[in-house]
PDB file of C-alpha atoms in Angstrom:
ATOM      1  CA  MET A   1       0.129  -0.056  -0.134  1.00  0.00           C
ATOM      2  CA  ALA A   2       1.229   3.626  -1.060  1.00  0.00           C
ATOM      3  CA  PHE A   3       1.262   6.013   2.016  1.00  0.00           C
ATOM      4  CA  VAL A   4       1.671   9.844   0.375  1.00  0.00           C
ATOM      5  CA  ARG A   5       1.916  12.798   3.122  1.00  0.00           C
ATOM      6  CA  MET A   6      -0.899  14.654   2.398  1.00  0.00           C
ATOM      7  CA  SER A   7      -0.165  18.556   1.831  1.00  0.00           C
ATOM      8  CA  SER A   8      -0.770  21.172   3.963  1.00  0.00           C
ATOM      9  CA  ALA A   9      -4.112  22.203   2.183  1.00  0.00           C
ATOM     10  CA  GLU A  10      -5.123  19.062   1.866  1.00  0.00           C
ATOM     11  CA  VAL A  11      -4.506  18.813   5.650  1.00  0.00           C
ATOM     12  CA  ARG A  12      -6.829  22.308   6.100  1.00  0.00           C
ATOM     13  CA  LYS A  13      -9.726  20.947   4.579  1.00  0.00           C
ATOM     14  CA  PHE A  14      -9.698  17.763   6.598  1.00  0.00           C
ATOM     15  CA  ARG A  15      -9.316  19.924   9.689  1.00  0.00           C
ATOM     16  CA  LYS A  16     -12.432  21.901   8.429  1.00  0.00           C
ATOM     17  CA  ALA A  17     -14.024  19.014   7.566  1.00  0.00           C
ATOM     18  CA  LEU A  18     -13.597  17.495  11.166  1.00  0.00           C
ATOM     19  CA  GLU A  19     -14.912  20.754  12.332  1.00  0.00           C
ATOM     20  CA  GLU A  20     -17.741  21.248  10.600  1.00  0.00           C
ATOM     21  CA  ARG A  21     -19.695  17.844  10.983  1.00  0.00           C
ATOM     22  CA  TRP A  22     -18.312  17.076  14.818  1.00  0.00           C
ATOM     23  CA  GLY A  23     -16.883  20.191  15.999  1.00  0.00           C
ATOM     24  CA  VAL A  24     -13.571  18.563  16.911  1.00  0.00           C
ATOM     25  CA  ARG A  25     -10.204  20.613  16.416  1.00  0.00           C
ATOM     26  CA  VAL A  26      -7.728  18.047  15.870  1.00  0.00           C
ATOM     27  CA  SER A  27      -3.841  18.008  18.030  1.00  0.00           C
ATOM     28  CA  ARG A  28      -1.669  19.576  15.819  1.00  0.00           C
ATOM     29  CA  GLU A  29       0.936  16.823  17.071  1.00  0.00           C
ATOM     30  CA  TYR A  30       0.004  14.623  14.033  1.00  0.00           C
ATOM     31  CA  TRP A  31       0.746  14.826   9.933  1.00  0.00           C
ATOM     32  CA  PHE A  32      -1.607  12.939   7.836  1.00  0.00           C
ATOM     33  CA  ALA A  33      -0.994  10.224   5.046  1.00  0.00           C
ATOM     34  CA  THR A  34      -3.327   8.922   2.568  1.00  0.00           C
ATOM     35  CA  SER A  35      -3.642   5.707   1.077  1.00  0.00           C
ATOM     36  CA  SER A  36      -4.451   4.728  -2.723  1.00  0.00           C
ATOM     37  CA  SER A  37      -8.061   3.798  -1.003  1.00  0.00           C
ATOM     38  CA  GLY A  38      -8.482   7.342   0.140  1.00  0.00           C
ATOM     39  CA  LYS A  39      -8.244   5.943   3.639  1.00  0.00           C
ATOM     40  CA  VAL A  40      -6.339   8.454   6.227  1.00  0.00           C
ATOM     41  CA  PHE A  41      -3.635   8.434   8.842  1.00  0.00           C
ATOM     42  CA  ALA A  42      -2.970   9.994  12.070  1.00  0.00           C
ATOM     43  CA  VAL A  43       1.305   9.610  12.280  1.00  0.00           C
ATOM     44  CA  SER A  44       3.167  10.759  14.770  1.00  0.00           C
ATOM     45  CA  LYS A  45       5.287  13.543  14.061  1.00  0.00           C
ATOM     46  CA  GLY A  46       8.068  12.523  15.565  1.00  0.00           C
ATOM     47  CA  VAL A  47       8.385   9.262  12.702  1.00  0.00           C
ATOM     48  CA  SER A  48       9.069  11.833  10.606  1.00  0.00           C
ATOM     49  CA  SER A  49      12.420  11.767  10.688  1.00  0.00           C
ATOM     50  CA  ILE A  50      12.803   8.030   9.954  1.00  0.00           C
ATOM     51  CA  ASP A  51      13.841   7.293   6.584  1.00  0.00           C
ATOM     52  CA  VAL A  52      11.472   4.648   5.731  1.00  0.00           C
ATOM     53  CA  SER A  53      12.871   4.748   1.982  1.00  0.00           C
ATOM     54  CA  SER A  54      14.279   1.368   1.411  1.00  0.00           C
ATOM     55  CA  LEU A  55      11.451   0.043   3.810  1.00  0.00           C
ATOM     56  CA  ARG A  56       8.566  -1.825   2.625  1.00  0.00           C
ATOM     57  CA  VAL A  57       5.822   0.003   4.488  1.00  0.00           C
ATOM     58  CA  SER A  58       2.315  -1.968   4.813  1.00  0.00           C
ATOM     59  CA  SER A  59       1.035   0.643   7.375  1.00  0.00           C
ATOM     60  CA  MET A  60       1.690   3.768   8.766  1.00  0.00           C
ATOM     61  CA  GLY A  61       0.108   5.603  11.902  1.00  0.00           C
ATOM     62  CA  VAL A  62      -3.543   4.948  13.278  1.00  0.00           C
ATOM     63  CA  TYR A  63      -6.230   4.912  10.648  1.00  0.00           C
ATOM     64  CA  VAL A  64      -8.072   7.074  11.522  1.00  0.00           C
ATOM     65  CA  ALA A  65     -10.564   8.009   8.055  1.00  0.00           C
ATOM     66  CA  ASP A  66     -12.172   7.055   5.035  1.00  0.00           C
ATOM     67  CA  VAL A  67     -12.378  10.140   2.693  1.00  0.00           C
ATOM     68  CA  SER A  68     -13.211   7.815  -0.741  1.00  0.00           C
ATOM     69  CA  GLY A  69     -17.124   8.164  -0.568  1.00  0.00           C
ATOM     70  CA  ALA A  70     -18.846  11.699  -0.726  1.00  0.00           C
ATOM     71  CA  GLU A  71     -18.485  12.477   3.116  1.00  0.00           C
ATOM     72  CA  MET A  72     -15.768  11.695   5.414  1.00  0.00           C
ATOM     73  CA  ARG A  73     -16.545   8.738   7.912  1.00  0.00           C
ATOM     74  CA  LEU A  74     -14.245   7.734  11.366  1.00  0.00           C
ATOM     75  CA  SER A  75     -12.996   4.720  11.526  1.00  0.00           C
ATOM     76  CA  PHE A  76     -13.483   3.152  15.051  1.00  0.00           C
ATOM     77  CA  ASP A  77      -9.723   4.222  15.902  1.00  0.00           C
ATOM     78  CA  GLY A  78     -10.506   8.027  14.323  1.00  0.00           C
ATOM     79  CA  SER A  79     -13.510   8.906  15.911  1.00  0.00           C
ATOM     80  CA  MET A  80     -11.516   6.850  19.697  1.00  0.00           C
ATOM     81  CA  VAL A  81      -8.439   9.577  18.830  1.00  0.00           C
ATOM     82  CA  LEU A  82     -10.020  12.609  17.126  1.00  0.00           C
ATOM     83  CA  ALA A  83     -13.658  13.058  18.000  1.00  0.00           C
ATOM     84  CA  SER A  84     -13.439  12.444  22.121  1.00  0.00           C
ATOM     85  CA  ASP A  85     -14.698  15.845  22.242  1.00  0.00           C
ATOM     86  CA  ALA A  86     -17.157  16.419  19.500  1.00  0.00           C
ATOM     87  CA  SER A  87     -19.558  19.115  20.077  1.00  0.00           C
ATOM     88  CA  LYS A  88     -22.191  18.299  16.885  1.00  0.00           C
ATOM     89  CA  ASN A  89     -23.646  15.385  15.496  1.00  0.00           C
ATOM     90  CA  VAL A  90     -22.932  12.968  18.893  1.00  0.00           C
ATOM     91  CA  VAL A  91     -25.225  10.374  18.967  1.00  0.00           C
ATOM     92  CA  VAL A  92     -25.602   9.599  23.337  1.00  0.00           C
ATOM     93  CA  LEU A  93     -26.704   5.824  23.971  1.00  0.00           C
ATOM     94  CA  SER A  94     -28.241   4.702  27.198  1.00  0.00           C
ATOM     95  CA  ARG A  95     -26.782   1.070  29.225  1.00  0.00           C
ATOM     96  CA  GLU A  96     -29.212  -1.416  26.941  1.00  0.00           C
ATOM     97  CA  GLN A  97     -28.476   0.334  23.321  1.00  0.00           C
ATOM     98  CA  ARG A  98     -24.533   0.433  24.127  1.00  0.00           C
ATOM     99  CA  TYR A  99     -24.611  -3.333  24.637  1.00  0.00           C
ATOM    100  CA  ALA A 100     -26.580  -3.671  21.802  1.00  0.00           C
ATOM    101  CA  TRP A 101     -24.464  -1.614  19.583  1.00  0.00           C
ATOM    102  CA  MET A 102     -21.338  -3.181  21.105  1.00  0.00           C
ATOM    103  CA  THR A 103     -22.836  -6.507  19.852  1.00  0.00           C
ATOM    104  CA  GLY A 104     -22.562  -5.322  16.362  1.00  0.00           C
ATOM    105  CA  ALA A 105     -26.898  -4.489  16.713  1.00  0.00           C
ATOM    106  CA  ASP A 106     -28.549  -1.522  14.669  1.00  0.00           C
ATOM    107  CA  VAL A 107     -29.684   0.769  16.909  1.00  0.00           C
ATOM    108  CA  PRO A 108     -32.856   2.488  16.244  1.00  0.00           C
ATOM    109  CA  MET A 109     -33.294   6.555  16.885  1.00  0.00           C
ATOM    110  CA  ALA A 110     -35.622   9.188  16.938  1.00  0.00           C
ATOM    111  CA  GLY A 111     -35.730  12.843  15.684  1.00  0.00           C
ATOM    112  CA  LEU A 112     -32.096  13.197  14.722  1.00  0.00           C
ATOM    113  CA  ASP A 113     -30.943  14.021  11.103  1.00  0.00           C
ATOM    114  CA  ASN A 114     -29.748  11.667   8.661  1.00  0.00           C
ATOM    115  CA  GLY A 115     -25.329  11.388   8.333  1.00  0.00           C
ATOM    116  CA  TRP A 116     -22.124  10.363  10.226  1.00  0.00           C
ATOM    117  CA  MET A 117     -22.487  10.311  13.513  1.00  0.00           C
ATOM    118  CA  VAL A 118     -19.757  10.005  16.615  1.00  0.00           C
ATOM    119  CA  VAL A 119     -21.780   7.000  18.970  1.00  0.00           C
ATOM    120  CA  LYS A 120     -20.864   7.744  22.882  1.00  0.00           C
ATOM    121  CA  SER A 121     -21.487   6.323  25.895  1.00  0.00           C
ATOM    122  CA  GLY A 122     -21.491   8.842  29.067  1.00  0.00           C
ATOM    123  CA  SER A 123     -18.084  10.249  28.338  1.00  0.00           C
ATOM    124  CA  ASP A 124     -16.806   6.745  26.256  1.00  0.00           C
ATOM    125  CA  VAL A 125     -16.622   7.149  22.774  1.00  0.00           C
ATOM    126  CA  LEU A 126     -17.931   3.765  20.882  1.00  0.00           C
ATOM    127  CA  GLY A 127     -16.947   4.630  17.308  1.00  0.00           C
ATOM    128  CA  CYS A 128     -18.968   6.535  14.388  1.00  0.00           C
ATOM    129  CA  GLY A 129     -22.105   5.205  13.133  1.00  0.00           C
ATOM    130  CA  PHE A 130     -24.497   6.084  10.207  1.00  0.00           C
ATOM    131  CA  LEU A 131     -28.064   7.735  11.062  1.00  0.00           C
ATOM    132  CA  LYS A 132     -30.520   6.753   8.376  1.00  0.00           C
ATOM    133  CA  ASP A 133     -34.089   6.755   8.428  1.00  0.00           C
ATOM    134  CA  GLY A 134     -34.238   6.694  12.282  1.00  0.00           C
ATOM    135  CA  VAL A 135     -31.792   3.598  12.610  1.00  0.00           C
ATOM    136  CA  LEU A 136     -27.882   3.873  13.698  1.00  0.00           C
ATOM    137  CA  LYS A 137     -26.087   1.562  11.447  1.00  0.00           C
ATOM    138  CA  ASN A 138     -23.401  -0.020  13.285  1.00  0.00           C
ATOM    139  CA  TYR A 139     -19.908   0.347  11.858  1.00  0.00           C
ATOM    140  CA  VAL A 140     -17.923  -1.660  14.420  1.00  0.00           C
ATOM    141  CA  PRO A 141     -15.503  -3.915  13.163  1.00  0.00           C
ATOM    142  CA  LYS A 142     -16.227  -7.755  14.310  1.00  0.00           C
ATOM    143  CA  GLU A 143     -13.017  -8.495  15.969  1.00  0.00           C
ATOM    144  CA  ARG A 144     -13.789  -5.448  18.083  1.00  0.00           C
ATOM    145  CA  ARG A 145     -17.441  -6.593  19.239  1.00  0.00           C
ATOM    146  CA  ILE A 146     -19.082  -8.396  22.075  1.00  0.00           C
ATOM    147  CA  ARG A 147     -19.728 -11.831  21.716  1.00  0.00           C
ATOM    148  CA  LEU A 148     -23.133 -12.850  23.265  1.00  0.00           C
ATOM    149  CA  ALA A 149     -23.108 -14.931  26.197  1.00  0.00           C
ATOM    150  CA  ARG A 150     -24.663 -17.703  25.288  1.00  0.00           C
ATOM    151  CA  ALA A 151     -21.841 -18.055  22.120  1.00  0.00           C
ATOM    152  CA  MET A 152     -19.159 -17.593  24.684  1.00  0.00           C
ATOM    153  CA  THR A 153     -20.355 -20.661  26.664  1.00  0.00           C
ATOM    154  CA  PRO A 154     -19.750 -23.838  25.702  1.00  0.00           C
ATOM    155  CA  SER A 155     -23.178 -25.948  25.269  1.00  0.00           C
ATOM    156  CA  VAL A 156     -23.667 -28.350  27.793  1.00  0.00           C
ATOM    157  CA  ASP A 157     -25.955 -31.556  27.847  1.00  0.00           C
ATOM    158  CA  VAL A 158     -28.133 -31.397  31.172  1.00  0.00           C
ATOM    159  CA  SER A 159     -30.049 -34.365  30.188  1.00  0.00           C
ATOM    160  CA  GLU A 160     -28.078 -37.465  31.228  1.00  0.00           C
TER     161      GLU A 160
END
């Protein structure tokens, strides 16, 4: 995968989009790189002093957003790294909704505009979801979901 460091103009546009959509001001401690597939990675500024030209780099920094579509979407990690202090387009889940969300279920939500939302429960950021027609679509990666208790316990035959 090829990574290209974002230009100053691209970074300004990215920061502006984050601030307009979620009210997030991104720390200047990162520089940003994009992949050929439209993924944005936040990289510590200390990495820029390392010469990687002779290395085969498969990943760089933390995957924080996808800008390949019409709208920017925060990744699971990106929502936690960048949007912990989001002030706009935030959905706060109850305890029951949080459990459903973390197991991979879509959550009904009424009275909100459609679009990408930062999902929180209390002060915890749970990811980013897409709200459409009153349903918050789940984007928690399968490997990070909580498995249901029944699926985690081995089946036991008690008939004997």
